[in-house]
């Protein structure tokens, strides 16, 4: 029997289908500063990154990537220094937008959390917010 106040599950990893593992690895390492962790498959088609809380991001290279990608389906990362991250995006010319899609703008949710959206090399949406 488990303690009723204890979660019965935890996030282990989130898998993302990518078309070019090197390009996507560079994006997640260089733009988001994620740390690569042990990769169990050792086949050149997978990369794993620590995303905190004991969870990992698992990139899987395959050619049959989905054709339509919705912003509603997104990964979200919270950052301590979101302003510093936005400055890096601006200085490098990397595009970002708010939820409605206005380029270079920030959405502020009703609870005060600020968020922006960027796309990875395969067009997957990532929310970056300051709810750290």
XYZ file of C-alpha atoms in Angstrom:
132
model
C 0.000 0.000 0.000
C 1.356 3.457 -0.938
C 1.007 6.694 0.917
C -2.092 8.485 -0.450
C -0.225 11.812 -0.607
C 2.621 10.383 -2.691
C 2.397 10.468 -6.496
C 2.011 7.008 -7.955
C 3.815 7.848 -11.166
C 6.627 10.162 -12.238
C 7.828 11.383 -15.597
C 10.664 9.183 -16.828
C 11.255 10.649 -20.281
C 9.648 12.466 -23.175
C 10.437 11.079 -26.634
C 10.683 13.416 -29.630
C 10.897 12.190 -33.232
C 13.621 14.115 -35.113
C 14.759 13.977 -38.737
C 18.441 14.878 -38.140
C 19.864 13.832 -34.773
C 22.996 16.015 -35.066
C 21.026 19.143 -35.934
C 18.490 18.536 -33.145
C 21.206 17.651 -30.617
C 23.001 20.906 -31.423
C 19.724 22.831 -30.915
C 18.937 21.284 -27.523
C 22.556 21.503 -26.308
C 23.511 24.933 -27.644
C 20.274 26.916 -27.504
C 18.680 25.335 -24.416
C 21.936 24.312 -22.681
C 20.634 20.809 -21.912
C 23.173 18.302 -20.621
C 23.501 15.047 -22.553
C 23.221 11.898 -20.434
C 23.977 8.200 -20.961
C 22.413 6.871 -24.184
C 21.494 3.178 -23.813
C 21.045 2.218 -27.476
C 24.484 3.258 -28.835
C 23.217 3.113 -32.431
C 23.677 6.737 -33.519
C 19.891 7.273 -33.754
C 19.211 8.342 -30.163
C 20.276 11.096 -27.759
C 19.178 11.627 -24.166
C 19.192 14.885 -22.140
C 18.589 15.644 -18.477
C 15.541 17.921 -18.130
C 15.427 17.947 -14.328
C 13.377 16.198 -11.695
C 14.738 12.817 -12.743
C 13.184 13.137 -16.215
C 14.910 12.972 -19.591
C 14.319 14.178 -23.127
C 14.846 11.318 -25.594
C 15.533 12.316 -29.220
C 14.950 9.561 -31.782
C 16.072 9.987 -35.393
C 13.688 8.559 -38.000
C 12.726 9.688 -41.497
C 8.931 9.492 -41.242
C 8.377 12.672 -39.190
C 4.721 13.804 -38.899
C 3.770 16.430 -41.494
C 1.570 18.759 -39.446
C 2.760 20.120 -36.108
C 0.442 22.058 -33.813
C 1.583 24.612 -31.231
C -0.976 23.082 -28.863
C 1.268 19.977 -28.682
C 4.456 21.346 -27.173
C 7.216 20.709 -24.663
C 7.568 23.290 -21.921
C 10.769 24.225 -20.132
C 10.874 26.679 -17.224
C 13.976 28.842 -16.850
C 15.395 30.829 -13.968
C 16.696 33.571 -16.291
C 14.131 33.825 -19.055
C 15.175 37.425 -19.803
C 18.743 36.258 -20.387
C 17.455 33.502 -22.675
C 15.347 35.989 -24.666
C 18.416 38.243 -24.987
C 20.383 35.271 -26.401
C 17.573 34.578 -28.883
C 17.480 38.222 -29.980
C 21.264 38.523 -30.326
C 21.449 35.343 -32.395
C 18.388 36.224 -34.498
C 16.545 33.080 -33.372
C 12.791 33.686 -33.773
C 10.308 33.476 -30.921
C 6.673 34.435 -30.540
C 3.822 34.681 -28.088
C 0.889 32.229 -27.919
C -1.189 34.039 -30.608
C 1.864 33.985 -32.931
C 3.127 37.566 -32.793
C 6.868 37.502 -33.501
C 9.189 38.791 -30.774
C 6.390 39.112 -28.203
C 5.868 37.549 -24.760
C 2.582 36.161 -23.424
C 1.774 36.810 -19.768
C -0.699 34.276 -18.405
C -3.436 35.359 -15.969
C -1.293 33.943 -13.116
C 1.644 36.208 -14.075
C 3.838 33.522 -15.688
C 5.570 34.829 -18.815
C 5.952 32.514 -21.802
C 7.366 32.469 -25.305
C 7.320 29.826 -28.042
C 10.149 28.656 -30.271
C 10.484 25.817 -32.765
C 13.192 23.171 -32.884
C 14.845 22.125 -36.187
C 11.911 19.784 -36.994
C 9.298 22.449 -36.295
C 8.213 21.103 -32.901
C 6.983 23.818 -30.579
C 8.638 24.519 -27.241
C 7.187 26.805 -24.621
C 9.782 28.591 -22.515
C 8.451 30.207 -19.362
C 9.647 31.757 -16.091
C 7.619 29.470 -13.767
C 10.800 28.002 -12.275
